[in-house]
CSV table of C-alpha atoms and ligand atoms in Angstrom, one decimal:
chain,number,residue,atom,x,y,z
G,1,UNK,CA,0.0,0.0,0.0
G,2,UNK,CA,1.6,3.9,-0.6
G,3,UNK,CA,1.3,6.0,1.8
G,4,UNK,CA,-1.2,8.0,0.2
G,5,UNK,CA,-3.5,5.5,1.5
G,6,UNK,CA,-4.1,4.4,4.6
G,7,UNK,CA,-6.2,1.8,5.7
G,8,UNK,CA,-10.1,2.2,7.5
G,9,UNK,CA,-11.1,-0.1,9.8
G,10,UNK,CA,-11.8,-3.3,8.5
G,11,UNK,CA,-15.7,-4.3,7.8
G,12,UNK,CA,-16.5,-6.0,10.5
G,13,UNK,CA,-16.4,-2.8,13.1
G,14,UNK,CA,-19.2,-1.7,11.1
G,15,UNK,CA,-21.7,-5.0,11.5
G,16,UNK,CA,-20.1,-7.3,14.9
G,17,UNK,CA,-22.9,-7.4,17.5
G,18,UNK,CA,-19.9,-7.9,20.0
G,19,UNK,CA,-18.1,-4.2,18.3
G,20,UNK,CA,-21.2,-2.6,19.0
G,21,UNK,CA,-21.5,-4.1,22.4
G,22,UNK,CA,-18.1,-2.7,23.2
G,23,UNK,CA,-18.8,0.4,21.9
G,24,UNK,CA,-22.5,0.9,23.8
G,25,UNK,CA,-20.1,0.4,27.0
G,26,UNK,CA,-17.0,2.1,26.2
G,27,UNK,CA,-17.7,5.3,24.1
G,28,UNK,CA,-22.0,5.9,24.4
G,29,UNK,CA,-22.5,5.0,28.0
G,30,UNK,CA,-18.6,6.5,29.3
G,31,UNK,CA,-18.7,9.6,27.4
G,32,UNK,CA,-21.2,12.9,27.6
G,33,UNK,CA,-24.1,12.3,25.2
G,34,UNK,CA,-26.3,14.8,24.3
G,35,UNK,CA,-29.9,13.8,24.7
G,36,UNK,CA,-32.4,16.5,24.4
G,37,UNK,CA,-33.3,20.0,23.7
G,38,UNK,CA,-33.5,21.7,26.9
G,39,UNK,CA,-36.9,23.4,25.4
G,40,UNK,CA,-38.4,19.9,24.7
G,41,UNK,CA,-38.7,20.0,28.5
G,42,UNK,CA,-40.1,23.2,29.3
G,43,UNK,CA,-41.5,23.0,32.5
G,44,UNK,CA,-41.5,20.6,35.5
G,45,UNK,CA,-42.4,17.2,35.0
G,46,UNK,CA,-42.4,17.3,31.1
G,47,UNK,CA,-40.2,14.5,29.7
G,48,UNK,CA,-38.1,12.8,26.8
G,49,UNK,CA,-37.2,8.9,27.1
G,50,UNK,CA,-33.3,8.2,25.2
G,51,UNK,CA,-31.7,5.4,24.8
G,52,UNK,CA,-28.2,5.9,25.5
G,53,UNK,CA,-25.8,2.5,24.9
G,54,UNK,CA,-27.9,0.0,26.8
G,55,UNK,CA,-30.1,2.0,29.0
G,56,UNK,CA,-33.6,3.8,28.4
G,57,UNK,CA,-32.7,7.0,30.1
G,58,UNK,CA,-35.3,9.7,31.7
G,59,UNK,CA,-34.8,13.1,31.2
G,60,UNK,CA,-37.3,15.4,33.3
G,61,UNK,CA,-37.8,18.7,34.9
G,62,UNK,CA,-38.2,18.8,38.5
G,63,UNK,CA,-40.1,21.1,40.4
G,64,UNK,CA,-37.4,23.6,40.9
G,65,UNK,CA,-36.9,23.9,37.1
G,66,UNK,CA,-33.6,22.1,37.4
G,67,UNK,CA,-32.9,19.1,34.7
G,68,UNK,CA,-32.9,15.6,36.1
G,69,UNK,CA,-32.1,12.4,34.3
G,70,UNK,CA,-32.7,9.1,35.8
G,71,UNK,CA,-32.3,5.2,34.5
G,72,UNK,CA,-36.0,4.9,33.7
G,73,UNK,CA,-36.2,1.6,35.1
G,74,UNK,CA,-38.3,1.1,38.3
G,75,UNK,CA,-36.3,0.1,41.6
G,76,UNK,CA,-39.4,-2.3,42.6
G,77,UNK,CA,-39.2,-5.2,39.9
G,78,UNK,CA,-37.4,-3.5,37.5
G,79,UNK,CA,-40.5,-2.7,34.8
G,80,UNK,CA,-39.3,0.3,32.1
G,81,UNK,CA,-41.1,3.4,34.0
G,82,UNK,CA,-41.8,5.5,31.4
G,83,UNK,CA,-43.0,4.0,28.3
G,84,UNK,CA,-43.3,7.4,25.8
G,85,UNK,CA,-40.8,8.9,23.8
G,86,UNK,CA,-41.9,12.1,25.6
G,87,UNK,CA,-45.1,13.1,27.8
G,88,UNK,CA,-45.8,15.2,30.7
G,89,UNK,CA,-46.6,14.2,34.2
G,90,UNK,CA,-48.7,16.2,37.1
G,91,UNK,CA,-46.6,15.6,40.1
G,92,UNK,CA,-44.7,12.0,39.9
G,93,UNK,CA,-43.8,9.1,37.8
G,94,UNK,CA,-46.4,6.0,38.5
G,95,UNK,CA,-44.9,2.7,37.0
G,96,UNK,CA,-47.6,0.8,35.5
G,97,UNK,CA,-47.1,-2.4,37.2
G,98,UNK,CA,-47.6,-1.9,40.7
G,99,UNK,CA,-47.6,1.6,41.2
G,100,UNK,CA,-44.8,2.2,42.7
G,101,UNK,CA,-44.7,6.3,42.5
G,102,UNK,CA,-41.4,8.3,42.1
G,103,UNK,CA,-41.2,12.4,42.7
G,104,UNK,CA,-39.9,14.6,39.7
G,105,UNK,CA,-36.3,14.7,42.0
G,106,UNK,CA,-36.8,10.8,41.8
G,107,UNK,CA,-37.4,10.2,45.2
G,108,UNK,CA,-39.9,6.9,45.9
G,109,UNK,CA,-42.6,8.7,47.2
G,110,UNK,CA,-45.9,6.1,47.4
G,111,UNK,CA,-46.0,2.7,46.9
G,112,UNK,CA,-49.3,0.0,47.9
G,113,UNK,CA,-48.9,-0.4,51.6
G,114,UNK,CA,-45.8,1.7,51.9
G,115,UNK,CA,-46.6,2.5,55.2
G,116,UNK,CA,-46.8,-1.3,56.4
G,117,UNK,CA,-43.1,-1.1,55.1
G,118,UNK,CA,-40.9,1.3,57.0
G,119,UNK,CA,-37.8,-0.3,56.7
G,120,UNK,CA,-37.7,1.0,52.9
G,121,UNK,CA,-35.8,3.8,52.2
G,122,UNK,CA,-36.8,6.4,49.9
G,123,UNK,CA,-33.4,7.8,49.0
G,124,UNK,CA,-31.9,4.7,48.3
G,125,UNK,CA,-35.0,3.1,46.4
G,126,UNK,CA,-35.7,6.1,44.8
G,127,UNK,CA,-34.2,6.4,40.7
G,128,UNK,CA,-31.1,5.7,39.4
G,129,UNK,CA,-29.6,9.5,38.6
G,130,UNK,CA,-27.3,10.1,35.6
G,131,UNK,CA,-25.2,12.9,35.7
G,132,UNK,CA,-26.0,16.2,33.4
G,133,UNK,CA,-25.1,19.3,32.7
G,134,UNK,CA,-27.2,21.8,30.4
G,135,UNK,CA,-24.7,23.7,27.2
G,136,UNK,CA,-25.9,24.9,23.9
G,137,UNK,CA,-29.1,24.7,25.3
G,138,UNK,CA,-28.6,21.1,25.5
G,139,UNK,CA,-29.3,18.6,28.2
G,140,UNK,CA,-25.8,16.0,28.1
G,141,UNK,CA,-26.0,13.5,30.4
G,142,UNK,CA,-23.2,10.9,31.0
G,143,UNK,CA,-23.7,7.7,32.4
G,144,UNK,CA,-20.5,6.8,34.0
G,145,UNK,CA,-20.0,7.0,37.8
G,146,UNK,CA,-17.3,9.6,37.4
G,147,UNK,CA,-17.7,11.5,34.5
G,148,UNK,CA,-14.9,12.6,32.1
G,149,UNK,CA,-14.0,16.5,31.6
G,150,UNK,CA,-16.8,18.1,29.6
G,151,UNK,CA,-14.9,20.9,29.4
G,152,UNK,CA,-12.0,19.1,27.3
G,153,UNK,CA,-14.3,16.4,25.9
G,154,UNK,CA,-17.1,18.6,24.7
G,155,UNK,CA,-16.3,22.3,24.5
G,156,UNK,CA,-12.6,21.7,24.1
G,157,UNK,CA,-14.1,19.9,20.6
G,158,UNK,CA,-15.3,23.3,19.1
G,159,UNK,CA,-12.6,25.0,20.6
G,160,UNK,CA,-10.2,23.3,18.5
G,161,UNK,CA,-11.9,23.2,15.4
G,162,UNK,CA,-12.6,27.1,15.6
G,163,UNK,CA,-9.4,28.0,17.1
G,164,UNK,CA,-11.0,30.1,19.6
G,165,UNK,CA,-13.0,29.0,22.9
G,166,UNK,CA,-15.2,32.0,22.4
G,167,UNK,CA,-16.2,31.7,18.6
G,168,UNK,CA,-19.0,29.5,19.4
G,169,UNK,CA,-20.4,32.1,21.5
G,170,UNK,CA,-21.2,34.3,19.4
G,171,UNK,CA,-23.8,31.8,17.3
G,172,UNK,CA,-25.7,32.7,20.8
G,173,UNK,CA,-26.7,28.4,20.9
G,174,UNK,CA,-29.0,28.2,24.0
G,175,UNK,CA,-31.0,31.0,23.0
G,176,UNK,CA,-32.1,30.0,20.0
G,177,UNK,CA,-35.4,28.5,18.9
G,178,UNK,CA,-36.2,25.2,17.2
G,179,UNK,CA,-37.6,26.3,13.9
G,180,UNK,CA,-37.2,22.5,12.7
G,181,UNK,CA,-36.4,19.2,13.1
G,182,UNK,CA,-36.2,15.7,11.4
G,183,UNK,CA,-35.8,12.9,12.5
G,184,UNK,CA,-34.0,10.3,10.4
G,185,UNK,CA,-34.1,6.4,10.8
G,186,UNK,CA,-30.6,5.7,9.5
G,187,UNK,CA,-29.7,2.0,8.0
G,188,UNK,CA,-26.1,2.4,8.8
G,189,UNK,CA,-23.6,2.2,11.2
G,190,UNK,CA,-23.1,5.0,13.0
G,191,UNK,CA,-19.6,5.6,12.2
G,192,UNK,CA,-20.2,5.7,8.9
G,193,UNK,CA,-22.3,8.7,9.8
G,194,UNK,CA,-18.8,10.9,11.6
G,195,UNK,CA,-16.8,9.1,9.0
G,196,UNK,CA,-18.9,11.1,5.9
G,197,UNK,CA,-19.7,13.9,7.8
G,198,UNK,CA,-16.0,14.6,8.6
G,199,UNK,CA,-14.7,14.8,4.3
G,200,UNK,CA,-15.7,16.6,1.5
G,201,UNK,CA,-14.5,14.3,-0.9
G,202,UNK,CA,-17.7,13.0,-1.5
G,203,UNK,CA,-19.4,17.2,-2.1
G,204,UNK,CA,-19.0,17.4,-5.6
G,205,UNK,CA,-20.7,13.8,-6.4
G,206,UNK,CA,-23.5,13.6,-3.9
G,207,UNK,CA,-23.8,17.6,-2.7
G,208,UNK,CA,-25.2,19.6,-5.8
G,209,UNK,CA,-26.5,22.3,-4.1
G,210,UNK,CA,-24.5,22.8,-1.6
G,211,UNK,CA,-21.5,23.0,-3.6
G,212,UNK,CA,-23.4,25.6,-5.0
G,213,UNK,CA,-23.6,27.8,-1.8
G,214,UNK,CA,-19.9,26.7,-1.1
G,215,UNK,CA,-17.9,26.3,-4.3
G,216,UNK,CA,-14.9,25.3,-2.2
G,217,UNK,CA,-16.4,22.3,-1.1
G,218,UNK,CA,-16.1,20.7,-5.0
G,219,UNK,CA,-12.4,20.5,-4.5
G,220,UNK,CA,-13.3,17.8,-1.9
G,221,UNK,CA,-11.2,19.5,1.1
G,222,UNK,CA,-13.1,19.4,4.2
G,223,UNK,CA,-13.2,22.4,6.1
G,224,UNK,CA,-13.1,20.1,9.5
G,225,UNK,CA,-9.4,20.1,8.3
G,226,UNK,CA,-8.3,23.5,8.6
G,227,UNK,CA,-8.4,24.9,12.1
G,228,UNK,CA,-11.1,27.9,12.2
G,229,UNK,CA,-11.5,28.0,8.5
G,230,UNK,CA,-14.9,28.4,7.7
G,231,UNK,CA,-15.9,27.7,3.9
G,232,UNK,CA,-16.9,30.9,2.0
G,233,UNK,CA,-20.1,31.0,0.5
G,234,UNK,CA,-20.0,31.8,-3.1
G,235,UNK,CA,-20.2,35.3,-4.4
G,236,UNK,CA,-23.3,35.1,-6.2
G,237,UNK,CA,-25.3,33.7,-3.0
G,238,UNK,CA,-27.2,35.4,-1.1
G,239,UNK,CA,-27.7,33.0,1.7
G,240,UNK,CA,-27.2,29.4,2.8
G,241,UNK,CA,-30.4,28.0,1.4
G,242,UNK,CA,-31.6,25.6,-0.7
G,243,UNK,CA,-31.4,28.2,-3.8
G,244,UNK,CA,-28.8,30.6,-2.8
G,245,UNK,CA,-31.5,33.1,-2.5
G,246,UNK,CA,-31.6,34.9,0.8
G,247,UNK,CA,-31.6,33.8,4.5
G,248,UNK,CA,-32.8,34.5,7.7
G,249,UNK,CA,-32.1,37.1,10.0
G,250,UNK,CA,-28.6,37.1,10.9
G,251,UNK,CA,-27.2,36.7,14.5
G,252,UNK,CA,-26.5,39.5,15.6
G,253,UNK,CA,-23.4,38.2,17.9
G,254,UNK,CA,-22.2,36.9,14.8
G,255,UNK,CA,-18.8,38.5,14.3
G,256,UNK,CA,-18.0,39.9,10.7
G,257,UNK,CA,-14.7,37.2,10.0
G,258,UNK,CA,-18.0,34.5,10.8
G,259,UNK,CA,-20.3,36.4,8.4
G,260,UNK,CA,-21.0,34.5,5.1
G,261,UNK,CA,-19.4,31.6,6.6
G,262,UNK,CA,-20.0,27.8,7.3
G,263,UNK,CA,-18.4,26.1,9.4
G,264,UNK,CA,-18.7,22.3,11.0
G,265,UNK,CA,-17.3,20.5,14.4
G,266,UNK,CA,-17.6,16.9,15.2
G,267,UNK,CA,-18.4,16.5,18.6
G,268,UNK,CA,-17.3,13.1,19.4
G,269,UNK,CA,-19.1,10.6,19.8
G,270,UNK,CA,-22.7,11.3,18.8
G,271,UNK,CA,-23.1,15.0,17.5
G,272,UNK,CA,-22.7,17.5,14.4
G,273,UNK,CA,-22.8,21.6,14.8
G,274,UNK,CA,-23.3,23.2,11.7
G,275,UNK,CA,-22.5,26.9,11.6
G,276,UNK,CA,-24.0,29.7,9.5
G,277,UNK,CA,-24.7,33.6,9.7
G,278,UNK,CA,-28.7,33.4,10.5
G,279,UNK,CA,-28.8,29.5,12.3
G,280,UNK,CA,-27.6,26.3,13.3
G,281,UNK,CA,-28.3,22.7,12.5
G,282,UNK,CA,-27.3,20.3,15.0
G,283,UNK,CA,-27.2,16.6,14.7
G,284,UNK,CA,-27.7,14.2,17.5
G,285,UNK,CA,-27.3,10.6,16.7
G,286,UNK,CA,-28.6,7.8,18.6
G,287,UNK,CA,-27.0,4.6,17.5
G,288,UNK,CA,-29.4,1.7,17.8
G,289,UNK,CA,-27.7,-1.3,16.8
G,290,UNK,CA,-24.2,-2.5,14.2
G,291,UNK,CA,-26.7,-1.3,11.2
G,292,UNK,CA,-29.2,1.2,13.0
G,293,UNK,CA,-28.9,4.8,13.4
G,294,UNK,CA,-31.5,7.3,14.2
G,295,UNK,CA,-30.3,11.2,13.8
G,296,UNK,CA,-32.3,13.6,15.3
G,297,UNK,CA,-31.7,17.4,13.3
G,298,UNK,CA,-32.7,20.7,14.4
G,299,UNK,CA,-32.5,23.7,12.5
G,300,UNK,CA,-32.3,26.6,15.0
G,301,UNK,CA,-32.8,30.5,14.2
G,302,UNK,CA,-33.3,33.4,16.2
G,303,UNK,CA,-36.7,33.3,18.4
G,304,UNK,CA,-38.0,36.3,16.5
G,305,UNK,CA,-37.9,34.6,13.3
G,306,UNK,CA,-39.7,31.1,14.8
G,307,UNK,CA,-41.8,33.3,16.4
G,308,UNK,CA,-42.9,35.8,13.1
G,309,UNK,CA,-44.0,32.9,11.6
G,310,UNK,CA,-40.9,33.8,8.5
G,311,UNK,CA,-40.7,31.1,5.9
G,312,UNK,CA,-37.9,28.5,6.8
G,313,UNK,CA,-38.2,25.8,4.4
G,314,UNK,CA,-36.0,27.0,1.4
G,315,UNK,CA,-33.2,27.5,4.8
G,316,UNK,CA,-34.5,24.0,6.0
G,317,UNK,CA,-34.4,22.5,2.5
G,318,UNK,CA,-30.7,23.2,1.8
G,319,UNK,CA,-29.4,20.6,4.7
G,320,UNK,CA,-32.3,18.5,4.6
G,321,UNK,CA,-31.2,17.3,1.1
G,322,UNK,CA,-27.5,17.2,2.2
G,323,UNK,CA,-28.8,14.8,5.4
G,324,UNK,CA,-30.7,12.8,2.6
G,325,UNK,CA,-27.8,12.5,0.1
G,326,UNK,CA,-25.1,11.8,3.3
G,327,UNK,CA,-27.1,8.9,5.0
G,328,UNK,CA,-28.2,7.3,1.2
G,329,UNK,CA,-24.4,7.4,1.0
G,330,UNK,CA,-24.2,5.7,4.9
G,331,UNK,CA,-26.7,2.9,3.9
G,332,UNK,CA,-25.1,1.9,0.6
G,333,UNK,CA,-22.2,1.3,2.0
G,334,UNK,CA,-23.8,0.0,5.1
G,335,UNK,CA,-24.7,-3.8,3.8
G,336,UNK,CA,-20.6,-3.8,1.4
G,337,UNK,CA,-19.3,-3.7,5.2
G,338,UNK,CA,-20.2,-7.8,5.4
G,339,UNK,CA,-18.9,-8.5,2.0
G,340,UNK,CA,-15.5,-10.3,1.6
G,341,UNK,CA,-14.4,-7.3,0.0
G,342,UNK,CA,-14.3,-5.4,2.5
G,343,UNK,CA,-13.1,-7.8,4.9
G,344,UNK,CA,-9.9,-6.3,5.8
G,345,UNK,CA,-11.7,-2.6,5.0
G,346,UNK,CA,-11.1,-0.1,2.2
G,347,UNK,CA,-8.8,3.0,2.0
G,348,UNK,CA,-8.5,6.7,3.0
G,349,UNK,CA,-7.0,9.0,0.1
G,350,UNK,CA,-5.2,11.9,1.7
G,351,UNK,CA,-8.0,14.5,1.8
G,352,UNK,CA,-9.7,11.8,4.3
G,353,UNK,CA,-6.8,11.2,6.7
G,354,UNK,CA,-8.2,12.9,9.2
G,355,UNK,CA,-10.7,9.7,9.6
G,356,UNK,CA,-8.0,7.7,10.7
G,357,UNK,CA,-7.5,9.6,13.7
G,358,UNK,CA,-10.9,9.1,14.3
G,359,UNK,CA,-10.2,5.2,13.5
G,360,UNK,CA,-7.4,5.4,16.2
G,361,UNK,CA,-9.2,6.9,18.8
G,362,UNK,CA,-12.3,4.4,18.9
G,363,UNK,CA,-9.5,1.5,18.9
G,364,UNK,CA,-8.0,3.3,22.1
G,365,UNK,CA,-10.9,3.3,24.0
G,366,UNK,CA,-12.4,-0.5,22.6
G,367,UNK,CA,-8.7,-1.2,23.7
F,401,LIG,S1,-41.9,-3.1,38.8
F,401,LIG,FE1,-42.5,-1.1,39.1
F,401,LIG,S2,-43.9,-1.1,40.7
F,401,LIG,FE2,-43.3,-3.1,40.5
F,402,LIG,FE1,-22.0,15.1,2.9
């Protein structure tokens, strides 16, 4: 082999049960994960179900306003509490087998013929809590007992890609509204997913119209590559749309070296920031299974345009059809992974070497 190319990882990491397994425990359930949007839980006792490696995990509002996530399984006999995706409850979570009744803070609160039972206590039978911490307007939760920096593992990620700790800032994340989101059920592993999201060489096959909004991207050099290079949007366009034709309203934190930018991080494991003048997309991905992926995308603007009822959708359309073109990409290559040819993998030209550092990573940590 030349050194122009190195090698991926070979098919197998891409459809082993027992790869997955390692990486539910290792990466997904060790790392921070970002679960919801804080505004998808508004006010106390609203709540969003995850799945997070392994575990169904329950992330509420408590009566103070502060976030809570909890294992959502019940201490009693162990029955999934929660069975929705997302719901609201009055005052506590019942579980539906016998009642056993948990207080937004998680605290076992009733239970049939609790009183005959005062030996139990509430603390300690109360739900499992998961550490979290609320950024980007965000809820991240982690699962592991002691919790790795979020401040390296999380914002130290956009740090380095925008070679600045405050650039991010100024996109004003939390404070934006959801003007969108998709949800996609992905046939593909999910490192397929960070693998294509992280080159360009595949923009000037698959991406039409964005290459159109960013004409560097046809030369197949991804902008993840250069630290705080943001690609340039063409001269003729107006704004990052579907068409080229104009935006939204524009941040107004947005700093004038940002303006008429786009720029991406990679948030190890499970999440995608997308950067532009008037909003953000971000991706979180929930890998299911080896071939399973679902990606949940929100398009966010300022609150006055959400709220003015302005017309997103030639905005929304623009990244919805690069999402549809990326993860038709994922899947084809999704079902080649178990084929003999790629038995011992493929290749990474140059512009893609970058992916091997992501290939070296997850091996350090499967390690
Ligand atoms: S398993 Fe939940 S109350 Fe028995
Ligand atoms: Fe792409």
């Amino acid at each position: 082999m030349t050194a122009s190319l190195i090698p991926t990882l070979p098919g197998a990491y891409y459809t082993d049960p027992a790869v997955f397994r390692q990486e539910q425990e290792r990466v997904f359930e060790a790392m921070w994960f970002c679960a919801v949007r804080s505004s998808d839980i508004p006010s106390p006792g609203r709540f969003r179900t995850v799945q997070i490696g392994r575990e169904s995990v329950l992330v509420s509002r408590a009566r103070d306003n502060s976030v809570k996530a909890f294992l959502n399984i019940c201490r009693h006999r162990g029955a999934k509490l929660c069975l929705d995706e997302e719901g609201e409850v009055k005052r506590a979570f019942q579980c539906p087998y016998h009642a056993w009744t948990y207080g937004l803070d998680g605290k076992l609160i009733a239970a049939p013929n609790l009183t005959k039972m005062p030996d139990i206590d509430r603390v300690e039978y109360g739900l499992v809590n998961v550490h979290v911490r609320e950024w980007l307007g965000y809820v991240w939760v982690c699962l592991a007992d002691k919790p790795p920096s979020f401040d390296e593992d999380v914002i130290g990620a956009c740090t380095e890609r925008l070679g600045d700790a405050s650039a991010i800032d100024h996109y004003d994340i939390p404070n934006l509204s959801v003007g969108r989101r998709i949800v996609y059920d992905v046939q593909a592993n999910w490192k397929l997913i960070v693998e294509n999201f992280m080159e360009c060489y595949h923009c000037a096959t698959i991406h039409p119209e964005l290459t159109e909004v960013l004409p560097e991207f046809t030369e197949g050099l991804a902008a993840q590559y250069y630290v705080g290079h943001g690609a340039e949007f063409g001269t003729e366009i107006q704004g990052f749309t579907v068409d080229g034709s104009e935006g939204l309203d524009r941040i107004p934190t947005v700093s004038e070296d940002q303006d008429r930018r786009y720029y991406a991080i990679t948030v190890k494991p499970q999440v995608f920031i997308n950067l532009v003048p008037d909003h953000v997309i971000l991706h979180r991905m929930f890998p299911l299974a080896p071939d399973r992926t679902v990606v949940e995308c929100d398009w966010l603007y300022l609150p006055s345009v959400v709220e003015s009822g302005k017309d997103v959708s030639r905005s929304v359309e623009l990244f919805h059809r690069v999402n549809e073109q990326d993860f038709e990409a994922c899947e084809r290559c999704q079902p080649a992974m178990s084929s003999r040819a790629y038995a011992k993998g493929g290749v990474l030209v140059p512009s893609e070497h970058h992916i091997g550092a992501f290939h070296e990573w997850l091996l350090e940590r499967l390690a």
